[in-house]
PDB file of C-alpha atoms in Angstrom:
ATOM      1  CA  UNK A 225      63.091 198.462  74.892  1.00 69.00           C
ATOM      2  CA  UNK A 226      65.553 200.826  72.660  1.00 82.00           C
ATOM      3  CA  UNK A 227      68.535 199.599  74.435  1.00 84.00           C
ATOM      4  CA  UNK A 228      67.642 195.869  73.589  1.00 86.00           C
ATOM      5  CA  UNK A 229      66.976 196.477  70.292  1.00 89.00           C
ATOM      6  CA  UNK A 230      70.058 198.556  69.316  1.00 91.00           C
ATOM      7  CA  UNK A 231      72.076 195.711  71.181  1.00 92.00           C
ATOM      8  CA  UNK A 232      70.249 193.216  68.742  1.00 92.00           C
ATOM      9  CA  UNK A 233      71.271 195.414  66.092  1.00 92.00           C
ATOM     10  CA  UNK A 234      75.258 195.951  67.128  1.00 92.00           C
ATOM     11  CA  UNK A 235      75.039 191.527  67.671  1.00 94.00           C
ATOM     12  CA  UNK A 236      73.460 191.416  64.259  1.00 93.00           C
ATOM     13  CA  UNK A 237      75.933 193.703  62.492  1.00 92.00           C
ATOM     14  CA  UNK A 238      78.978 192.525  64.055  1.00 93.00           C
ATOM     15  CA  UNK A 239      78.037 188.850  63.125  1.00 93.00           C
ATOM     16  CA  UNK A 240      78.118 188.845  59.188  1.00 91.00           C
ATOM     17  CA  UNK A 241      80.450 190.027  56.923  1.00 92.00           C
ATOM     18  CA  UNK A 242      79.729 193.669  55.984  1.00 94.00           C
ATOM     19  CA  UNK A 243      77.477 193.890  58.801  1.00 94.00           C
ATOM     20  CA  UNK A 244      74.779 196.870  59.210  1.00 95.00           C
ATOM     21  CA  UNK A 245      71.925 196.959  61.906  1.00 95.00           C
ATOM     22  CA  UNK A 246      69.753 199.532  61.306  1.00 95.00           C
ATOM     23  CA  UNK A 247      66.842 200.463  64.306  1.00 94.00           C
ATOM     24  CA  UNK A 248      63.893 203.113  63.823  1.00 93.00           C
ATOM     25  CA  UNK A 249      63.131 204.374  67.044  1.00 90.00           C
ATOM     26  CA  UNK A 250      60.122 207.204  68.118  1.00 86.00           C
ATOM     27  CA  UNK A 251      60.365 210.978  67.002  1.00 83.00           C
ATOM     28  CA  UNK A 252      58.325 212.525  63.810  1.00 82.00           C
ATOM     29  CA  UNK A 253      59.658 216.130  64.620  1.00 84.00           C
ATOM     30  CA  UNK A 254      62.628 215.892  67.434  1.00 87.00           C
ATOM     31  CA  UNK A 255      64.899 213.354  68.129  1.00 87.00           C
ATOM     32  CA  UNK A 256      65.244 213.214  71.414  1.00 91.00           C
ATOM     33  CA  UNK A 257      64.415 209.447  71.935  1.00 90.00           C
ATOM     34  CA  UNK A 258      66.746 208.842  69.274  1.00 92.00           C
ATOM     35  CA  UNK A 259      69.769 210.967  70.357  1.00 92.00           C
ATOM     36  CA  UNK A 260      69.403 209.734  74.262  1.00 92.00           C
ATOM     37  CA  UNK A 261      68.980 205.917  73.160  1.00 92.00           C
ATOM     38  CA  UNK A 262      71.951 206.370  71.048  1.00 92.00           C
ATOM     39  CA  UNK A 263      73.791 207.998  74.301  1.00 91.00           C
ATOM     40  CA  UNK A 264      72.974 205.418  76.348  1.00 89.00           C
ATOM     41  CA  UNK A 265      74.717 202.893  73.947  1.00 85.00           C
ATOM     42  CA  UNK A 266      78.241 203.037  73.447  1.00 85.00           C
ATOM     43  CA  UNK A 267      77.404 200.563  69.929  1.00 90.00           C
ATOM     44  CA  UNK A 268      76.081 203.521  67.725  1.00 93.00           C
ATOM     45  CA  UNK A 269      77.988 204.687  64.834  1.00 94.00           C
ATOM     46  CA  UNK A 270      75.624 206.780  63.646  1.00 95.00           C
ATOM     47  CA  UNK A 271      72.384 208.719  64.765  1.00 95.00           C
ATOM     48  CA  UNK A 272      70.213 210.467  62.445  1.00 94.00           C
ATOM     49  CA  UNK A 273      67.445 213.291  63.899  1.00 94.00           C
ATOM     50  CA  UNK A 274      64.939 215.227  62.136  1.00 91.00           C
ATOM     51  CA  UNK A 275      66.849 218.662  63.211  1.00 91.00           C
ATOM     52  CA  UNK A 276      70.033 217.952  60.649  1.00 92.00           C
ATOM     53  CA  UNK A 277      69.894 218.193  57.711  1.00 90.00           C
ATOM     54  CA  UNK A 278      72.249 215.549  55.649  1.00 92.00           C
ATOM     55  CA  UNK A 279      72.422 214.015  52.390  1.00 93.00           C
ATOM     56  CA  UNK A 280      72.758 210.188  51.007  1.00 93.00           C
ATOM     57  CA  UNK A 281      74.809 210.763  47.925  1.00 92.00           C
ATOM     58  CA  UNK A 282      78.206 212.318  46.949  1.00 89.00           C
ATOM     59  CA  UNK A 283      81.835 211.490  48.319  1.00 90.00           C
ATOM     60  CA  UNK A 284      80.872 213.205  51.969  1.00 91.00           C
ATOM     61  CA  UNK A 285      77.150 211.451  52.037  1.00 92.00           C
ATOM     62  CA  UNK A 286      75.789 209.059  54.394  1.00 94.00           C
ATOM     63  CA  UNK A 287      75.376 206.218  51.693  1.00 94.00           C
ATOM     64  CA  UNK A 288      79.696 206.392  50.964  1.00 94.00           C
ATOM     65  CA  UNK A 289      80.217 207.004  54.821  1.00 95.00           C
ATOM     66  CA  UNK A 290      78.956 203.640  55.166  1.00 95.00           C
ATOM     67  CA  UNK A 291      80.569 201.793  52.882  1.00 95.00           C
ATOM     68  CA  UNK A 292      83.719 203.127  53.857  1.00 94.00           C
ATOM     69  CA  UNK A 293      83.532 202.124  57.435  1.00 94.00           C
ATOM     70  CA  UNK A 294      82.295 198.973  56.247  1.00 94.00           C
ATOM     71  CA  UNK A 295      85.726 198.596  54.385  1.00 94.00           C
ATOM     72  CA  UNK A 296      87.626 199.431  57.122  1.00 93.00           C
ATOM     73  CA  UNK A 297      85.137 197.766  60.193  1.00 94.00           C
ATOM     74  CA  UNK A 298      83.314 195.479  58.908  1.00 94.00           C
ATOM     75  CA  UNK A 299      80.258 197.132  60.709  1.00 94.00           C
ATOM     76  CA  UNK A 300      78.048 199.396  61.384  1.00 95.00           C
ATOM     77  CA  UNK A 301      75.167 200.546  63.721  1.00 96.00           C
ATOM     78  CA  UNK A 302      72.605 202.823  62.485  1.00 96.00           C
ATOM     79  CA  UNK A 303      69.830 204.893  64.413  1.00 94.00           C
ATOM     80  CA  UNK A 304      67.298 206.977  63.017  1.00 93.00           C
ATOM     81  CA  UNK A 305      63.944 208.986  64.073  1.00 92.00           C
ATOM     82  CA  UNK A 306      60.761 208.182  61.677  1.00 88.00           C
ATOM     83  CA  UNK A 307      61.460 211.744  61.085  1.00 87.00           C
ATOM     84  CA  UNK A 308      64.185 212.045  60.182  1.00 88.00           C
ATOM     85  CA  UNK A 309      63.393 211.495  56.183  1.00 86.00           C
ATOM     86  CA  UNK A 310      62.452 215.328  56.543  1.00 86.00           C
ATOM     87  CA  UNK A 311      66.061 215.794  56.987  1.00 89.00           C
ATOM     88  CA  UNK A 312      67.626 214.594  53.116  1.00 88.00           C
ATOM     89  CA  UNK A 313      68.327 217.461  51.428  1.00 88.00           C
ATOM     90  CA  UNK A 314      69.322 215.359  48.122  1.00 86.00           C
ATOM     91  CA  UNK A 315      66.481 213.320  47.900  1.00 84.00           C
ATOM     92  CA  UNK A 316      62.529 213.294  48.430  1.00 84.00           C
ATOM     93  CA  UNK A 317      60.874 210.034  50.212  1.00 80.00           C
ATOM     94  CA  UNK A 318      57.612 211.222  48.615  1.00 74.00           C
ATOM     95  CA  UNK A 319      56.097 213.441  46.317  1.00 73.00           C
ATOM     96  CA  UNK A 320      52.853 214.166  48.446  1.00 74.00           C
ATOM     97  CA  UNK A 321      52.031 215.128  51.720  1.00 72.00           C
ATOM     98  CA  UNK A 322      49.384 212.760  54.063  1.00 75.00           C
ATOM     99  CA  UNK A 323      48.551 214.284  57.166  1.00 75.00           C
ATOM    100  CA  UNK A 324      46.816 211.476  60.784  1.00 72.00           C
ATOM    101  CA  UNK A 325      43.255 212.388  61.634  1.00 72.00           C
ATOM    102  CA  UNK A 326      45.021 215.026  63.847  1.00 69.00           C
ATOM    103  CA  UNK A 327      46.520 216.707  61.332  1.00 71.00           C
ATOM    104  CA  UNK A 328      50.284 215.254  61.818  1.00 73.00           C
ATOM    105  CA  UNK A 329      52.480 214.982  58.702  1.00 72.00           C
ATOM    106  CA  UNK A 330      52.765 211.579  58.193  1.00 74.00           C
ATOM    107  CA  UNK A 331      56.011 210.996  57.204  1.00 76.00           C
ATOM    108  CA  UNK A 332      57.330 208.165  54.810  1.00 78.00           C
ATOM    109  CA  UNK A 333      59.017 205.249  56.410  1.00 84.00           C
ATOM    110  CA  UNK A 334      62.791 206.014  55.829  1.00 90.00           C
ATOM    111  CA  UNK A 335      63.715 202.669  57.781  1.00 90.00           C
ATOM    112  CA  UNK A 336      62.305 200.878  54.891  1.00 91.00           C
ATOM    113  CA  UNK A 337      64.076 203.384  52.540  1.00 92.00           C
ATOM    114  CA  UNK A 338      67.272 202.909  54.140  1.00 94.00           C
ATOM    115  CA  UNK A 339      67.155 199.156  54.613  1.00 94.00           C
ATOM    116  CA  UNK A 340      66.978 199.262  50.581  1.00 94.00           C
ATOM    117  CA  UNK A 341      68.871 201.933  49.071  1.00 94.00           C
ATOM    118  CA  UNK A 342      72.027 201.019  51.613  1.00 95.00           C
ATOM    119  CA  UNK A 343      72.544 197.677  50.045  1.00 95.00           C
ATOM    120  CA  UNK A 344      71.725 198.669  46.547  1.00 94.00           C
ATOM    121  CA  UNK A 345      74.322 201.599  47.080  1.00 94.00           C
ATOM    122  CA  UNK A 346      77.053 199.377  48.401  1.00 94.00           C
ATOM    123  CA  UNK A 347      76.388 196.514  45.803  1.00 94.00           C
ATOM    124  CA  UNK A 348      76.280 199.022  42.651  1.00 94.00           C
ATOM    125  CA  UNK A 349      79.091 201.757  43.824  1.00 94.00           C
ATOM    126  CA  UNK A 350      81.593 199.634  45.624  1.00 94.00           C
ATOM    127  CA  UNK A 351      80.188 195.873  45.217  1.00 93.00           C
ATOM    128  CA  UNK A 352      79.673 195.161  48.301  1.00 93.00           C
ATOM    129  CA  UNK A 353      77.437 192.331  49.656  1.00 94.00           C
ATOM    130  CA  UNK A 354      75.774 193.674  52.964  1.00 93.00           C
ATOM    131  CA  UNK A 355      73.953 192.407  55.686  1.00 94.00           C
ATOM    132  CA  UNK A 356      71.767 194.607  56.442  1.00 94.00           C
ATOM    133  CA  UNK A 357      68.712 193.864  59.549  1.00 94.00           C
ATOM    134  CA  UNK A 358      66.206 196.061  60.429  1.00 94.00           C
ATOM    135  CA  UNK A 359      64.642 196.805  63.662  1.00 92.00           C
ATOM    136  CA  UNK A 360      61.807 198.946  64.482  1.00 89.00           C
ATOM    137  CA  UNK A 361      60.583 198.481  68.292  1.00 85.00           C
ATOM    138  CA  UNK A 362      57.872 201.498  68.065  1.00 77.00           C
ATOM    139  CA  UNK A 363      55.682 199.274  69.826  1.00 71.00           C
ATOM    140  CA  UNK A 364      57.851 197.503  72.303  1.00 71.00           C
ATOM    141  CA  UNK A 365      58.458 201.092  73.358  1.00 69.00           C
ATOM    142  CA  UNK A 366      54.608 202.668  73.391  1.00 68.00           C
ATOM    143  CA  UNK A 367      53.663 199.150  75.453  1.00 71.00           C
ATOM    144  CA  UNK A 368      56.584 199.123  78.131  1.00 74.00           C
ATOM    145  CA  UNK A 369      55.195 198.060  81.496  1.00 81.00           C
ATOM    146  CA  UNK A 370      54.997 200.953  83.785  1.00 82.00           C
ATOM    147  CA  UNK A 371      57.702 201.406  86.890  1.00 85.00           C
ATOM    148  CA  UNK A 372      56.976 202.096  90.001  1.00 91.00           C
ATOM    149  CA  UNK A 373      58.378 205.681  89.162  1.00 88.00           C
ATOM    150  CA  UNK A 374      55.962 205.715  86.105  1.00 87.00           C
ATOM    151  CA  UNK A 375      52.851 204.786  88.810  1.00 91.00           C
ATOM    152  CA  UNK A 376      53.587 207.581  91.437  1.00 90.00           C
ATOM    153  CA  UNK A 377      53.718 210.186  88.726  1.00 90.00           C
ATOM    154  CA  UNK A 378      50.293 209.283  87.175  1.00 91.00           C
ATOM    155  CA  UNK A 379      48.875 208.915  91.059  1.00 92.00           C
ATOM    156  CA  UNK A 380      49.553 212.078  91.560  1.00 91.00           C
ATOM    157  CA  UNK A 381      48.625 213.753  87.863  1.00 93.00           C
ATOM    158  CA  UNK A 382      45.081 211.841  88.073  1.00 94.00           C
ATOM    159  CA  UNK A 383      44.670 212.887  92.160  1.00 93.00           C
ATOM    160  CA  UNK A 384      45.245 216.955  91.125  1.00 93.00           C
ATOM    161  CA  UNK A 385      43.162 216.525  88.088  1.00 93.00           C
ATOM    162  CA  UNK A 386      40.234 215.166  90.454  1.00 95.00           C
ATOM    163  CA  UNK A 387      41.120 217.894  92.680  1.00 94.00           C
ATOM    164  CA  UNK A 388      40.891 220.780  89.886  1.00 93.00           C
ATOM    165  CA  UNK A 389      37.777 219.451  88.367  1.00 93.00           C
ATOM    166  CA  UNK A 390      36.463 219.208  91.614  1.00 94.00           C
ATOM    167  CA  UNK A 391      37.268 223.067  91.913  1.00 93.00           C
ATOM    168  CA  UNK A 392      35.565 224.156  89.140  1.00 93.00           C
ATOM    169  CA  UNK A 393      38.388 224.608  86.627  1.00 92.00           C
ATOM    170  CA  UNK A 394      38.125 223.029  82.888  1.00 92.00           C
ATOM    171  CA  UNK A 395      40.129 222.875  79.825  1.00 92.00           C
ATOM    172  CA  UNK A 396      43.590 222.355  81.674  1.00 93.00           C
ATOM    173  CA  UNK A 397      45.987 219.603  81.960  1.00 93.00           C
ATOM    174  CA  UNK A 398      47.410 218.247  84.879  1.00 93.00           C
ATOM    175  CA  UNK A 399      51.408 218.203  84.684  1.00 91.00           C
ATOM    176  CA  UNK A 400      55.013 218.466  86.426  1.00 89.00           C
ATOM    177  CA  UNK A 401      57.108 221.887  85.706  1.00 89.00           C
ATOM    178  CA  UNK A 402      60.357 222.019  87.160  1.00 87.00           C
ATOM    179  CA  UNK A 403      59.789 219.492  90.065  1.00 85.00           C
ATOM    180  CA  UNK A 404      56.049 220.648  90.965  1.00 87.00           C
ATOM    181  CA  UNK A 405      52.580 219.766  89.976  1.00 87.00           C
ATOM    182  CA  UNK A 406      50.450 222.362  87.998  1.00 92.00           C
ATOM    183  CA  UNK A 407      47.415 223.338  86.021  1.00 93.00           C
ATOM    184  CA  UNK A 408      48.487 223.914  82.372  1.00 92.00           C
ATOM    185  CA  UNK A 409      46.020 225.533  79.795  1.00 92.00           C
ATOM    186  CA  UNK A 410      45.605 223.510  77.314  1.00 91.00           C
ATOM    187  CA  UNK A 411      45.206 226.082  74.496  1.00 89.00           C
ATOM    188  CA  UNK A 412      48.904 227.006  75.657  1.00 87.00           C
ATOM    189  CA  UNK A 413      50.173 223.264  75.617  1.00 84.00           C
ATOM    190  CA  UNK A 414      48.644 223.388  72.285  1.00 81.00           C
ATOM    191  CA  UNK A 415      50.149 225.927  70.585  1.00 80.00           C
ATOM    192  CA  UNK A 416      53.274 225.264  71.416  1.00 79.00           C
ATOM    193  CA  UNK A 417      56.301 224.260  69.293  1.00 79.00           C
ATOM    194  CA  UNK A 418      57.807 220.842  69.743  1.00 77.00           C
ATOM    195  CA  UNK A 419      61.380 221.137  71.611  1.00 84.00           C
ATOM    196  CA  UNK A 420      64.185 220.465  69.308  1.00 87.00           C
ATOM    197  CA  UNK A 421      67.665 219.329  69.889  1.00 87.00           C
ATOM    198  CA  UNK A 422      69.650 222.372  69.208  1.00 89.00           C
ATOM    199  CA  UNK A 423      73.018 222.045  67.589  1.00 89.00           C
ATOM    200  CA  UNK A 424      74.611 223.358  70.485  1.00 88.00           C
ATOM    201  CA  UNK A 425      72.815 220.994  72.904  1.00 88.00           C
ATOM    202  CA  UNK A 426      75.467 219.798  75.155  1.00 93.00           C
ATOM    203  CA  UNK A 427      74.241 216.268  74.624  1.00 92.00           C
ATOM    204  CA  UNK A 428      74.207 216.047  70.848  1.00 92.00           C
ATOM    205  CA  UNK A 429      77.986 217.011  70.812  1.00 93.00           C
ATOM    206  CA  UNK A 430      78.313 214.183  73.092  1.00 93.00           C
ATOM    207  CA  UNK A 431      76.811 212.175  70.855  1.00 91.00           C
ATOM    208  CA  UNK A 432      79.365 213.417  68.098  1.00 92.00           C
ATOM    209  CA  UNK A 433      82.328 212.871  70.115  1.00 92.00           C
ATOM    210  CA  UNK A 434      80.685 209.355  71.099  1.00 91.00           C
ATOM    211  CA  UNK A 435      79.911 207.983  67.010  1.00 92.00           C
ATOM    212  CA  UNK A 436      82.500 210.139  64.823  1.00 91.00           C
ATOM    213  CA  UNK A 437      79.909 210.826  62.628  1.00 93.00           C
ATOM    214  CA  UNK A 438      80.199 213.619  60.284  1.00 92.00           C
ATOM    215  CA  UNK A 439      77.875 216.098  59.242  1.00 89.00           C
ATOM    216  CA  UNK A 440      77.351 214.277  56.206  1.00 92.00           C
ATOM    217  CA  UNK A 441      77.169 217.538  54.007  1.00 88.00           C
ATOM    218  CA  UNK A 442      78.747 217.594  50.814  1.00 84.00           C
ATOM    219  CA  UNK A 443      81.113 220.985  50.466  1.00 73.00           C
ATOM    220  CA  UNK A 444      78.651 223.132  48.021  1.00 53.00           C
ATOM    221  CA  UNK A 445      75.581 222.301  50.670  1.00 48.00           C
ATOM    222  CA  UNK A 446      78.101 223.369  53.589  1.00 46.00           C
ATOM    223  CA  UNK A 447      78.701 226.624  52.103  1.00 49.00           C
ATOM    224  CA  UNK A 448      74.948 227.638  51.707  1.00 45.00           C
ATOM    225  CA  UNK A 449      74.820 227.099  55.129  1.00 44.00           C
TER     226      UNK A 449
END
């Protein structure tokens, strides 16, 4: 479901003048979805994750970095995790903090945010007219049909669950480490931290190599770093 709807995106862009398709995909805290879609599509120019920071504004910002490709392209193809509106160190989505019924930060939606301020950026700084379409196929993802790979795995999660309760052990979760099925505490599952992509994660700098994309860091920023 992520690969069809960045390949809507790349056919949108690349048919209008000053094209840009811009697709949300899954991850509040890691980007993993996002940087592994993005991988698997040749199309992306550039991936945004909640790990990096960047900035919109100034001559080394994401906003210019898109215009000028625009000059020189014509196009462009944007990904970016819901969370990554963490990430902008030059600007703040929102002013307050909401938090789900299980106490997740909700974050603002910076597809919206970026659908607007692109083409208001482009029209005031460089007059620009873009095209700019939006896709956001959260739920196209959550409500893929199951494989037959999908099925096995949950057979045999939901047969060692039966088996534990069965045995007398409670609050654990059922779960695959490393090839083989185990009992997992939940208190540890719990209080553990999300897994991030590192900047060193052999993948992301594939993903680098793959878009061109800079760090998108103006100089003084880059030296605080």
């Amino acid at each position: 479901a992520a690969q069809l709807a960045i390949e809507s995106a790349n056919i949108e862009a690349n048919s209008a003048e000053m094209g840009v398709g811009l697709v949300k995909l899954m991850g509040r805290d890691a980007g993993h979805l996002t940087l592994h879609s993005s991988l698997a599509n040749r199309d992306v120019n550039i991936c945004l994750l909640p790990e990096f920071q960047f900035e919109l504004y100034g001559e080394n910002g994401l906003f210019e970095y898109i215009c000028q490709r625009l000059k020189h392209k014509n196009h462009v193809v944007i990904t970016c995790a819901e969370g990554a509106g963490a990430a902008i160190k030059d600007h703040k989505l929102s002013d307050t903090v909401e938090k789900d019924a299980s106490g997740n930060i909700k974050h603002p939606d910076i597809g919206i945010f970026l659908k607007k301020s692109i083409v208001e950026y482009g029209k005031c700084n460089h007059n620009l007219d873009i095209t700019l379409k939006y896709i956001d196929p959260t739920y196209m993802i959550r409500t893929v049909k199951a494989n037959s790979a999908d099925k096995k795995l949950c057979t045999f999660l939901a047969q060692n669950a039966v088996h534990a309760a069965m045995a007398g052990y409670t609050c654990f979760s059922s779960g695959v480490v490393r090839g083989t099925t185990v009992y997992l505490p939940i208190d540890d599952i719990a209080g553990q931290k999300p897994a991030l992509v590192e900047k060193d994660n052999r993948d992301y700098q594939r993903l680098l190599a793959s878009t061109g994309q800079p760090d998108f860091l103006n100089e003084q920023l880059l030296q605080m770093l």
